[in-house]
XYZ file of C-alpha atoms in Angstrom:
755
model
C 0.000 0.000 0.000
C 1.516 3.328 -1.024
C 1.167 6.677 0.740
C -1.897 7.708 -1.224
C -3.584 4.362 -0.611
C -3.011 4.788 3.112
C -4.724 8.178 3.124
C -7.619 6.947 1.012
C -8.442 4.045 3.301
C -10.628 5.392 6.144
C -9.922 4.344 9.707
C -11.547 1.027 10.504
C -12.008 0.094 6.845
C -10.483 -3.320 6.170
C -10.957 -4.313 2.539
C -8.676 -6.321 0.309
C -7.381 -4.172 -2.515
C -7.991 -5.502 -5.991
C -5.414 -5.163 -8.727
C -7.964 -3.480 -11.029
C -9.340 -0.433 -9.236
C -10.782 2.751 -10.739
C -9.616 5.971 -9.066
C -11.845 8.946 -9.836
C -12.663 12.404 -8.511
C -16.304 13.480 -8.027
C -17.683 16.886 -6.932
C -19.822 16.635 -3.765
C -22.679 18.977 -2.855
C -24.430 19.659 0.432
C -21.430 19.514 2.811
C -21.508 22.233 5.481
C -18.739 21.241 7.922
C -15.772 18.939 8.405
C -18.054 16.416 10.110
C -20.039 16.223 6.867
C -16.825 15.312 5.046
C -16.243 12.485 7.511
C -19.815 11.281 6.977
C -19.354 11.246 3.183
C -16.189 9.164 3.552
C -17.767 6.689 5.960
C -20.946 6.258 3.872
C -19.031 5.701 0.625
C -16.830 3.170 2.427
C -19.921 1.019 3.067
C -20.760 0.758 -0.654
C -19.816 -2.715 -1.954
C -16.686 -2.568 -4.094
C -15.388 0.728 -2.690
C -11.840 0.430 -1.403
C -11.381 3.954 -0.080
C -12.662 7.526 -0.211
C -10.940 10.794 0.692
C -12.884 14.065 0.844
C -11.418 17.500 0.251
C -13.925 19.668 2.129
C -12.487 22.998 0.935
C -12.621 21.864 -2.687
C -15.970 20.064 -2.255
C -14.839 16.888 -3.992
C -14.066 13.282 -3.108
C -11.466 10.907 -4.565
C -12.907 7.377 -4.647
C -11.184 4.080 -5.391
C -13.628 1.391 -6.386
C -13.961 -1.884 -8.287
C -14.915 -1.874 -11.965
C -18.180 -3.609 -11.111
C -19.264 -0.760 -8.786
C -21.371 1.790 -10.658
C -21.172 5.548 -10.211
C -24.935 5.555 -9.708
C -24.472 3.337 -6.627
C -22.096 5.885 -5.134
C -24.503 8.701 -5.944
C -27.489 6.865 -4.399
C -25.557 6.140 -1.193
C -24.858 9.838 -0.616
C -28.336 10.975 -1.640
C -29.783 8.722 1.053
C -28.185 10.904 3.758
C -28.774 14.264 2.096
C -25.620 14.848 0.052
C -25.133 14.974 -3.713
C -22.520 13.363 -5.972
C -22.040 14.849 -9.456
C -21.255 12.045 -11.928
C -21.728 14.060 -15.122
C -18.146 13.911 -16.397
C -18.555 16.532 -19.113
C -20.423 19.199 -17.140
C -19.442 18.383 -13.551
C -17.547 21.638 -12.995
C -20.442 23.729 -14.349
C -22.965 21.873 -12.181
C -20.749 22.314 -9.121
C -20.292 26.028 -9.853
C -24.050 26.503 -10.045
C -24.537 24.580 -6.806
C -21.870 26.604 -4.954
C -23.291 29.878 -6.229
C -26.774 28.863 -5.086
C -25.469 27.877 -1.629
C -23.644 31.200 -1.301
C -26.731 33.210 -2.291
C -28.869 31.211 0.150
C -26.343 31.792 2.970
C -26.275 35.516 2.210
C -30.069 35.727 2.222
C -30.275 33.836 5.536
C -27.704 36.111 7.164
C -29.293 39.359 5.983
C -32.831 38.387 6.972
C -31.924 36.819 10.326
C -29.811 39.880 11.209
C -32.602 42.267 10.200
C -35.198 40.437 12.307
C -32.837 39.909 15.270
C -32.071 43.611 15.739
C -35.541 44.621 17.062
C -35.572 41.560 19.344
C -32.285 42.660 20.918
C -33.570 46.239 21.310
C -36.769 45.002 23.015
C -34.841 42.706 25.394
C -32.360 45.435 26.394
C -34.518 48.571 26.635
C -38.158 47.437 26.819
C -37.924 44.266 28.875
C -40.915 45.215 31.035
C -43.178 46.098 28.100
C -45.887 43.416 28.039
C -46.470 43.113 24.255
C -42.705 43.043 23.676
C -42.396 39.306 24.309
C -45.168 38.612 21.768
C -43.391 40.733 19.162
C -40.152 38.887 19.919
C -41.933 35.550 19.591
C -43.351 36.494 16.202
C -39.944 37.611 14.931
C -38.093 34.599 16.381
C -40.182 31.964 14.609
C -38.965 32.716 11.054
C -35.371 33.215 12.258
C -35.152 29.820 13.935
C -37.426 27.672 11.830
C -36.880 29.131 8.374
C -33.577 31.008 8.121
C -31.954 28.757 10.723
C -33.703 25.517 9.829
C -30.532 23.982 8.347
C -28.937 23.910 11.820
C -31.741 21.676 13.065
C -31.701 19.541 9.902
C -27.948 18.991 10.121
C -28.188 18.239 13.835
C -30.777 15.539 13.094
C -28.540 14.051 10.399
C -25.662 13.903 12.867
C -27.927 12.325 15.465
C -28.937 9.596 13.000
C -25.251 8.685 12.739
C -24.809 8.983 16.533
C -22.608 12.063 16.161
C -22.699 15.627 17.457
C -21.066 18.787 16.162
C -21.437 22.561 16.347
C -24.790 22.376 14.558
C -26.007 20.104 17.349
C -25.056 22.628 20.001
C -26.604 25.503 18.035
C -29.842 23.589 17.488
C -30.030 22.374 21.081
C -29.275 25.690 22.795
C -31.469 27.810 20.534
C -34.237 25.221 20.544
C -34.328 24.920 24.339
C -34.107 28.702 24.791
C -36.988 29.181 22.356
C -39.201 26.449 23.822
C -38.580 27.707 27.361
C -39.350 31.297 26.270
C -42.453 30.132 24.421
C -43.708 28.395 27.565
C -43.069 31.532 29.637
C -44.885 33.640 27.052
C -47.946 31.378 26.860
C -48.143 30.343 30.520
C -46.550 33.071 32.655
C -48.932 32.330 35.526
C -47.113 29.019 36.138
C -44.094 30.982 37.392
C -46.021 33.863 38.979
C -47.836 31.359 41.204
C -44.449 30.225 42.472
C -43.149 33.747 43.034
C -40.833 33.731 40.020
C -40.761 36.280 37.191
C -41.027 34.471 33.806
C -38.094 35.669 31.684
C -37.875 35.075 27.945
C -34.672 34.474 25.968
C -35.651 35.036 22.358
C -32.690 37.383 21.838
C -30.195 34.692 22.915
C -31.620 32.185 20.438
C -31.794 34.602 17.513
C -28.378 36.227 18.060
C -26.764 32.774 17.982
C -28.446 31.974 14.652
C -27.363 35.312 13.158
C -23.708 35.098 14.204
C -23.287 31.493 13.130
C -25.029 32.252 9.815
C -22.517 35.045 9.206
C -19.656 32.606 9.754
C -21.220 30.139 7.312
C -21.574 32.934 4.739
C -17.858 33.748 4.936
C -17.057 30.049 4.619
C -19.211 29.630 1.488
C -17.562 32.675 -0.091
C -14.114 31.228 0.477
C -15.078 27.776 -0.779
C -16.527 29.171 -4.018
C -13.021 30.143 -5.199
C -11.068 27.013 -4.259
C -11.446 25.208 -7.575
C -10.626 28.159 -9.846
C -6.964 27.117 -10.225
C -7.947 23.739 -11.671
C -10.393 25.450 -14.037
C -7.660 27.807 -15.265
C -5.318 24.867 -15.818
C -8.015 23.205 -17.888
C -8.526 26.486 -19.754
C -4.926 26.384 -21.028
C -5.925 23.675 -23.468
C -7.762 25.039 -26.534
C -11.165 23.617 -27.448
C -10.284 23.159 -31.134
C -7.216 22.615 -33.318
C -6.273 22.619 -37.000
C -5.253 19.209 -38.379
C -4.008 18.198 -41.831
C -6.442 15.666 -43.306
C -5.968 14.487 -46.910
C -3.623 17.407 -47.513
C -6.108 20.055 -46.336
C -6.312 22.059 -43.107
C -9.418 21.072 -41.126
C -10.552 22.615 -37.815
C -11.773 19.955 -35.397
C -12.621 19.544 -31.693
C -9.598 18.680 -29.579
C -11.483 15.676 -28.188
C -11.493 14.124 -31.689
C -7.743 14.233 -32.331
C -5.908 10.915 -32.472
C -2.210 10.087 -31.963
C -0.307 10.290 -35.236
C -2.341 13.127 -36.735
C -0.516 16.111 -38.249
C -1.408 19.398 -36.517
C -0.727 23.024 -37.483
C 0.224 25.684 -34.904
C 0.213 29.322 -36.050
C 1.841 32.365 -34.371
C 0.302 33.204 -30.984
C -1.680 29.952 -30.715
C -1.516 27.422 -27.879
C -0.111 23.976 -28.575
C -3.186 21.702 -28.287
C -1.594 18.304 -27.483
C 1.831 16.761 -26.882
C 3.860 15.834 -29.947
C 6.991 16.221 -32.074
C 7.744 18.977 -34.599
C 7.782 17.734 -38.208
C 8.073 20.960 -40.241
C 8.860 24.628 -39.533
C 10.418 26.333 -36.537
C 9.498 28.798 -33.815
C 10.064 29.744 -30.199
C 7.554 28.361 -27.691
C 6.872 29.846 -24.259
C 7.005 26.831 -21.916
C 7.067 28.902 -18.721
C 3.832 27.318 -17.476
C 5.426 23.864 -17.736
C 9.114 24.424 -16.929
C 8.906 27.652 -14.948
C 11.786 29.099 -16.991
C 11.267 32.571 -18.521
C 13.081 32.159 -21.852
C 10.993 30.671 -24.689
C 12.482 27.479 -26.151
C 13.434 27.137 -29.802
C 11.511 24.411 -31.616
C 12.700 22.893 -34.889
C 12.245 19.499 -36.535
C 12.392 16.686 -33.979
C 11.729 18.915 -30.939
C 9.071 17.962 -28.366
C 6.102 20.270 -27.809
C 3.574 20.161 -24.958
C -0.102 21.004 -24.605
C -0.902 24.407 -23.097
C 2.409 26.042 -24.087
C 2.203 29.214 -26.211
C 3.738 29.548 -29.646
C 5.509 32.833 -30.379
C 6.007 34.394 -33.838
C 6.811 31.366 -36.022
C 4.594 28.518 -37.207
C 5.144 24.782 -37.447
C 3.492 21.435 -37.991
C 3.845 18.593 -35.535
C 2.743 14.989 -35.095
C 0.425 14.300 -32.146
C 1.866 11.739 -29.723
C -0.145 12.120 -26.515
C -3.736 13.361 -26.469
C -6.563 13.777 -23.941
C -5.666 12.701 -20.432
C -2.193 11.528 -21.511
C -0.740 15.012 -22.172
C 1.737 16.528 -19.738
C -0.747 19.306 -18.909
C -3.485 16.767 -18.148
C -1.075 14.819 -15.961
C -0.238 18.000 -14.021
C -3.968 18.672 -13.529
C -4.467 15.092 -12.339
C -1.497 15.286 -9.966
C -2.755 18.531 -8.428
C -6.222 17.056 -7.887
C -4.831 13.875 -6.352
C -2.419 15.774 -4.108
C -5.290 17.922 -2.847
C -7.617 14.957 -2.429
C -5.025 12.773 -0.696
C -5.020 15.092 2.312
C -7.710 14.452 4.885
C -9.588 17.695 5.614
C -8.058 19.459 8.591
C -10.458 19.201 11.506
C -10.970 22.670 12.907
C -9.828 23.009 16.499
C -13.246 24.304 17.481
C -15.002 21.333 15.895
C -12.743 18.955 17.787
C -13.503 20.675 21.073
C -17.206 20.928 20.248
C -17.286 17.189 19.587
C -16.429 16.649 23.263
C -18.062 19.787 24.629
C -21.538 19.176 23.190
C -22.266 15.760 24.715
C -20.650 16.822 28.000
C -22.913 19.890 28.253
C -25.947 17.803 27.329
C -25.001 15.283 29.979
C -24.460 17.965 32.620
C -27.815 19.544 31.797
C -29.600 16.195 32.084
C -27.733 15.299 35.265
C -28.634 18.701 36.717
C -32.326 18.117 36.009
C -32.289 14.614 37.529
C -30.350 15.745 40.603
C -32.714 18.612 41.347
C -35.743 16.368 40.848
C -34.267 14.009 43.414
C -33.165 16.507 46.076
C -35.100 19.678 45.243
C -37.895 19.213 47.729
C -41.089 21.273 47.198
C -39.640 23.295 44.329
C -37.891 20.347 42.693
C -39.361 20.716 39.201
C -39.010 24.511 39.150
C -35.361 24.356 40.174
C -34.669 21.379 37.912
C -36.076 23.108 34.837
C -34.440 26.489 35.508
C -30.991 25.074 36.281
C -30.933 22.644 33.340
C -31.986 25.414 30.927
C -29.463 27.803 32.484
C -26.699 25.239 31.868
C -27.647 25.084 28.186
C -27.923 28.872 27.865
C -24.545 29.589 29.473
C -22.995 26.901 27.286
C -24.064 28.792 24.186
C -21.489 28.285 21.392
C -21.474 31.914 20.238
C -18.004 32.628 21.652
C -16.808 29.255 20.383
C -18.056 30.149 16.922
C -16.259 33.511 17.029
C -12.972 32.349 18.597
C -11.230 31.170 15.441
C -12.797 33.295 12.659
C -12.302 36.646 14.418
C -8.624 35.968 15.052
C -8.186 34.691 11.502
C -9.980 37.707 9.998
C -7.762 40.140 11.906
C -4.687 38.068 11.041
C -5.595 38.136 7.342
C -6.049 41.916 7.503
C -2.701 42.272 9.242
C -1.106 40.163 6.532
C -2.580 42.362 3.797
C -0.919 45.391 5.399
C 2.408 43.610 4.915
C 1.714 42.458 1.334
C 0.768 38.917 2.408
C -2.461 37.669 0.838
C -3.788 34.797 2.961
C -6.585 32.772 1.365
C -6.770 29.752 3.657
C -7.251 29.857 7.414
C -5.810 26.366 7.842
C -2.505 27.464 6.315
C -2.450 30.509 8.581
C -2.916 28.223 11.577
C -0.282 25.732 10.360
C 2.435 28.099 9.090
C 3.967 28.675 12.538
C 5.002 24.999 12.610
C 6.962 25.158 9.328
C 10.463 23.677 9.618
C 11.467 23.661 5.935
C 10.841 26.154 3.125
C 11.209 25.007 -0.489
C 11.784 27.808 -3.009
C 11.440 27.730 -6.766
C 14.307 29.642 -8.434
C 12.916 31.560 -11.386
C 10.586 34.384 -10.409
C 10.841 33.463 -6.729
C 14.473 33.918 -5.748
C 15.313 35.635 -9.047
C 13.562 38.435 -10.933
C 11.979 35.990 -13.394
C 12.923 37.703 -16.659
C 16.225 37.913 -18.582
C 18.147 41.194 -18.481
C 21.496 42.314 -19.853
C 23.864 42.481 -16.904
C 27.116 43.262 -18.756
C 28.129 44.745 -22.129
C 31.841 44.479 -22.950
C 33.139 46.355 -26.030
C 36.313 45.569 -27.915
C 36.713 49.289 -28.621
C 34.827 51.643 -26.295
C 35.341 54.489 -28.748
C 33.099 52.733 -31.300
C 30.454 51.698 -28.733
C 27.903 54.351 -29.711
C 28.201 53.661 -33.458
C 28.070 49.885 -33.084
C 25.214 50.003 -30.539
C 22.985 51.469 -33.258
C 23.796 48.576 -35.597
C 23.274 45.990 -32.831
C 19.897 47.519 -31.938
C 18.782 47.520 -35.579
C 19.601 43.816 -35.929
C 18.026 42.749 -32.611
C 14.831 44.661 -33.390
C 14.273 42.276 -36.308
C 15.170 39.134 -34.380
C 12.471 36.837 -33.015
C 14.769 35.352 -30.390
C 13.539 36.134 -26.840
C 17.033 37.069 -25.664
C 17.027 39.793 -28.325
C 14.299 41.553 -26.339
C 16.648 41.865 -23.359
C 19.319 43.454 -25.572
C 16.776 45.817 -27.136
C 15.530 46.952 -23.713
C 19.108 47.628 -22.558
C 20.033 49.655 -25.635
C 16.769 51.636 -25.661
C 17.342 52.463 -22.003
C 20.623 54.069 -23.101
C 18.681 56.155 -25.696
C 20.334 54.323 -28.598
C 18.791 54.950 -32.037
C 18.758 52.082 -34.584
C 20.904 52.312 -37.699
C 19.882 51.002 -41.108
C 20.630 47.376 -41.963
C 19.656 45.144 -44.877
C 19.645 41.471 -45.810
C 18.485 40.286 -42.368
C 18.708 36.481 -42.043
C 17.923 34.130 -39.172
C 20.293 31.172 -38.740
C 18.423 28.414 -36.828
C 19.993 27.471 -33.524
C 22.862 29.944 -33.849
C 21.744 33.550 -34.317
C 21.183 36.177 -37.005
C 23.128 38.135 -39.644
C 22.568 41.413 -41.518
C 24.332 43.805 -43.875
C 25.348 47.268 -42.675
C 25.435 50.437 -44.764
C 29.237 50.264 -44.570
C 29.198 47.059 -46.641
C 30.192 44.842 -43.748
C 28.274 41.751 -42.592
C 27.327 41.703 -38.900
C 26.485 38.692 -36.739
C 24.628 38.360 -33.411
C 24.392 34.940 -31.788
C 26.150 32.197 -29.868
C 29.699 30.843 -30.069
C 28.700 28.338 -32.770
C 27.779 31.231 -35.067
C 31.127 33.022 -34.905
C 32.971 29.697 -35.228
C 30.991 28.800 -38.347
C 31.901 32.049 -40.083
C 35.520 32.027 -38.930
C 35.246 35.209 -36.894
C 38.248 35.840 -34.647
C 38.037 36.940 -31.023
C 40.624 38.795 -28.958
C 42.153 37.030 -25.978
C 40.688 39.645 -23.646
C 37.120 39.145 -24.852
C 37.514 35.383 -24.859
C 38.698 35.413 -21.255
C 35.842 37.746 -20.265
C 33.317 35.446 -21.971
C 34.585 32.486 -19.905
C 34.271 34.506 -16.690
C 30.689 35.522 -17.527
C 29.711 31.947 -18.441
C 31.188 30.713 -15.161
C 28.763 33.097 -13.468
C 25.911 31.201 -15.183
C 25.230 34.047 -17.593
C 24.240 33.541 -21.232
C 26.760 35.292 -23.494
C 25.638 36.800 -26.818
C 28.423 37.587 -29.312
C 28.231 40.630 -31.637
C 30.734 40.688 -34.506
C 31.394 41.793 -38.035
C 32.847 39.394 -40.623
C 36.336 39.811 -39.156
C 36.272 39.933 -35.373
C 34.021 39.929 -32.296
C 33.090 43.517 -31.461
C 31.219 43.077 -28.177
C 29.804 40.658 -25.621
C 26.374 40.957 -23.999
C 25.852 38.880 -20.839
C 22.227 38.014 -20.106
C 21.063 36.742 -16.738
C 18.075 36.350 -14.482
C 19.150 38.430 -11.480
C 18.720 37.345 -7.874
C 16.289 39.761 -6.210
C 18.022 42.223 -3.917
C 15.899 41.155 -0.943
C 16.239 37.372 -1.425
C 19.508 36.866 0.559
C 18.162 38.909 3.482
C 14.897 36.937 3.550
C 16.704 33.578 3.374
C 19.003 34.622 6.227
C 15.937 35.589 8.298
C 14.398 32.164 7.689
C 17.599 30.377 8.697
C 17.787 32.519 11.842
C 14.333 31.162 12.750
C 15.769 27.637 12.556
C 14.086 26.871 9.226
C 15.847 24.892 6.492
C 15.798 26.559 3.055
C 15.810 24.440 -0.125
C 15.888 25.568 -3.777
C 14.475 23.595 -6.730
C 14.833 24.594 -10.375
C 14.453 23.204 -13.867
C 17.573 25.154 -14.887
C 21.027 23.596 -15.307
C 23.244 22.791 -12.339
C 25.836 25.496 -13.033
C 23.236 28.254 -13.016
C 21.515 26.758 -9.963
C 24.797 26.594 -8.032
C 25.588 30.260 -8.746
C 22.102 31.418 -7.722
C 22.207 29.273 -4.557
C 25.573 30.769 -3.606
C 24.381 34.330 -4.220
C 21.205 33.750 -2.198
C 22.922 31.909 0.650
C 21.210 28.526 0.122
C 22.971 25.252 0.934
C 20.341 22.736 -0.229
C 19.433 22.844 -3.933
C 18.544 20.527 -6.820
C 18.718 21.457 -10.518
C 17.065 20.110 -13.685
C 13.911 18.977 -11.899
C 10.521 18.302 -13.516
C 7.173 19.350 -11.949
C 6.639 15.837 -10.539
C 10.192 15.861 -9.112
C 9.382 19.003 -7.117
C 6.336 17.367 -5.522
C 8.347 14.216 -4.805
C 11.033 16.296 -3.079
C 8.366 17.887 -0.875
C 7.110 14.378 -0.016
C 10.615 13.310 0.957
C 10.964 16.239 3.352
C 7.540 15.455 4.829
C 8.582 11.823 5.289
C 11.472 13.115 7.405
C 8.916 14.684 9.743
C 9.285 18.230 8.441
C 6.397 20.662 8.004
C 7.019 22.019 4.512
C 6.149 25.379 2.976
C 6.450 25.487 -0.832
C 7.025 28.841 -2.534
C 6.585 29.069 -6.315
C 5.287 31.194 -9.157
C 4.521 28.904 -12.112
C 2.174 26.145 -13.182
C 5.138 23.802 -12.930
C 5.048 24.444 -9.172
C 1.310 23.710 -8.781
C 1.707 20.010 -7.940
C 4.347 20.759 -5.305
C 2.223 23.621 -3.947
C -0.706 21.225 -3.523
C 1.514 18.581 -1.896
C 3.069 20.967 0.637
C 1.682 21.685 4.084
C 1.698 25.446 3.448
C 1.640 26.739 -0.152
C 2.853 30.255 -0.985
C 2.759 31.873 -4.441
C 4.694 34.886 -5.643
C 2.346 37.743 -6.505
C 3.903 38.382 -9.926
C 3.721 34.711 -10.876
C 1.137 32.891 -12.965
C -2.566 33.147 -12.103
C -2.627 29.366 -11.697
C 0.031 29.337 -8.981
C -1.573 32.295 -7.197
C -5.007 30.649 -7.212
C -3.670 27.218 -6.259
C -1.656 28.478 -3.294
C -3.150 29.287 0.100
C -0.960 32.368 0.493
C 0.398 34.853 -2.048
C 3.103 37.477 -1.639
C 1.694 40.532 -3.397
C 5.067 42.221 -3.954
C 7.029 39.035 -4.788
C 9.389 40.036 -1.955
C 10.711 36.971 -0.138
C 11.055 39.009 3.066
C 7.303 38.559 3.429
C 7.776 34.826 4.094
C 9.358 35.126 7.579
C 6.734 37.776 8.332
C 3.966 35.368 7.294
C 5.337 32.659 9.586
C 5.552 35.103 12.494
C 2.021 36.321 11.770
C 0.841 32.710 11.919
C 2.434 32.290 15.345
C 0.730 35.439 16.662
C -2.632 34.441 15.180
C -2.535 30.931 16.613
C -1.705 32.414 20.019
C -4.749 34.685 19.636
C -6.953 31.724 18.721
C -5.824 29.794 21.780
C -6.447 32.801 24.008
C -9.894 33.201 22.473
C -10.732 29.584 23.148
C -9.592 30.074 26.732
C -11.966 33.015 27.166
C -14.733 31.122 25.394
C -14.403 28.221 27.812
C -13.484 29.909 31.092
C -17.035 31.175 31.436
C -18.341 27.674 30.865
C -15.853 26.097 33.232
C -16.875 28.517 35.965
C -20.429 29.220 34.884
C -21.764 25.715 34.181
C -21.224 24.414 37.729
C -22.709 27.638 39.112
C -25.625 27.332 36.679
C -26.142 23.751 37.800
C -26.572 25.014 41.386
C -23.377 23.959 43.170
C -23.522 27.118 45.314
C -27.123 26.554 46.437
C -26.280 24.307 49.442
C -23.863 26.956 50.754
C -25.621 30.285 50.202
C -28.890 29.504 48.431
C -27.695 31.063 45.175
C -29.140 29.950 41.847
C -27.894 31.583 38.641
C -30.655 33.338 36.779
C -30.847 32.354 33.066
C -30.772 36.074 32.268
C -27.379 36.422 33.976
C -26.248 33.289 32.177
C -27.150 34.931 28.879
C -25.213 38.062 29.865
C -22.159 35.955 30.756
C -22.404 34.274 27.384
C -22.555 37.662 25.649
C -19.589 38.946 27.665
C -17.517 35.952 26.599
C -18.184 36.902 22.970
C -17.127 40.496 23.622
C -13.920 39.256 25.257
C -13.126 37.069 22.255
C -13.646 39.884 19.743
C -11.659 42.382 21.837
C -8.755 39.942 22.170
C -8.742 39.330 18.410
C -8.572 43.053 17.726
C -5.341 43.223 19.733
C -3.625 41.496 16.807
C -3.967 44.723 14.825
C -1.317 46.406 16.979
C 1.093 43.445 16.993
C 4.401 43.874 15.166
C 5.541 41.137 12.773
């Protein structure tokens, strides 16, 4: 059993794995909490032929491994029986899921707005007009739609959990609001029952409705966040064009990409995306493979070169033979790897949900025990005391502060991060980042600037530099080579004006040539070009070229038909702030690793300049993810920092994923954090912010529970034998409200914290 198999097999599931299993991802609808995700996994595990299921709650999908004989309809029926949906429409699944998520978000927004609008007058009546007789009837009328229409899903979900002998936050919300409402309803309809016993009949409609409103607001924020989690996968899929142009019987025919077969001849024109993987047969061009390799310089493609789906052709055109199509292309494999890496992780159980799982049954048990105890020892007022104390226990155990403890701290932490150019899109990553022990950095665009620039220009004769610069600019303006753009930018920055040249010619794989007005032939290209035309080079320039190449710089030679006139060194510079940021990480005791698809010589130079000891060069996208796995296997908590599609698999595999703000949209959407300024110094700040936020969450949970720890025993009547004191439910409600205020106030302290 491999690592993925281990994750997919739920605890307690003991099934023999067949050699012929289908592994497929399905969107799931109707999940509202992490407990729902666990229910989906456990229900699917009971379907005959299912080996394992792993739910990604944030992405609202499940990865299922099942026997060939098990139908998708059987999986769908199993989930429908407990109120969830499984989308098995392979062609339109993403559209159906989008519609479902949008509908859930709109419903959550409507519930929050209406419940908040109706709750406000109830709170006003309870605070300022508590002695006004008709006020309790108005509150009753307003409470009914809040609880039983806009808050009905809490009760429905609580019942579903009860059917599976489970309890979660929905259970506590339903129980506390339900009891408070029923008790208030009784006091409204039959106040004389309490008056006859010398007790004023209080009502607690505001407690019930405020709980519904606050929890609904939290659900709304959750739905909004979840609606964007799958956008990175959609953008990856969008890289592949819907149609292509194939050569059939000697004619160009446009056809759907789904119809293409291996071996077909395909045409790619300037500016078009390569539709499938294959090998160039005719023509030549430069292809931008940044989304696959992460490297900024487009790659030259001539006969025999490999091309990959989703890459972007530049100015030339070519024909190629399709080798891999559909799900076999490199782009499709990256998409699949990202989905599997996301799905292989069990959803992180929120700390509050874990506590609530213990807290809810304990509170229920204490309330029941309180009622029984008072019935046994209460004497003449046994029932009165039993009912009041048991209800007071439930009221003071209201989960409002629990519900606010994590989200308020996270919201303030996210705002604090934004002030420091750290875009945090996932609360779980914010909570986990403080535990990071290893940071893995992509090279291009992360440690380096991400685009080639001319770092050095060395002239044979400085006195002719101005004259020759004009000729060099004129030639490079006509060149399609991407490195020519770097030279053009450098010369234009120096206010160089192009001279006139004629007879421009591109020499594949070597460079270009052109005729000057002085009758000389000029060349711009690599060492092969000047060797081919027998151009001589001075010892000084040759030595300088070796020095520049040793620094991992690409050297472009400019010559006439006699000798080399100048050298232009092109490099991808290390960002000025990268060494400082890496030093800060190492000072925090964090290992720093660098991965790159570039050659080892370049990687070694960049690593030395940035102060990195651990690096690997010439890695593929899958190699990056595998390296992250290896670090995780050593017990390290890994943060992956990248900026390209080639990093997306590793980003998904890592514990904390961070994208550079100037990187690809795919990487930014796939990652849970993004550095808006692409400044690596934001990484140590993000880790420190995580530490401060987690501390705030823990403090909030302390305040949320301290009232319960003290208040529940008092509410149960432990002080009555000593001084005759029984906690009034009204005071219990006030204590509950004060705990919420304490939580919010403590969260706001994060705003003044330095990171």
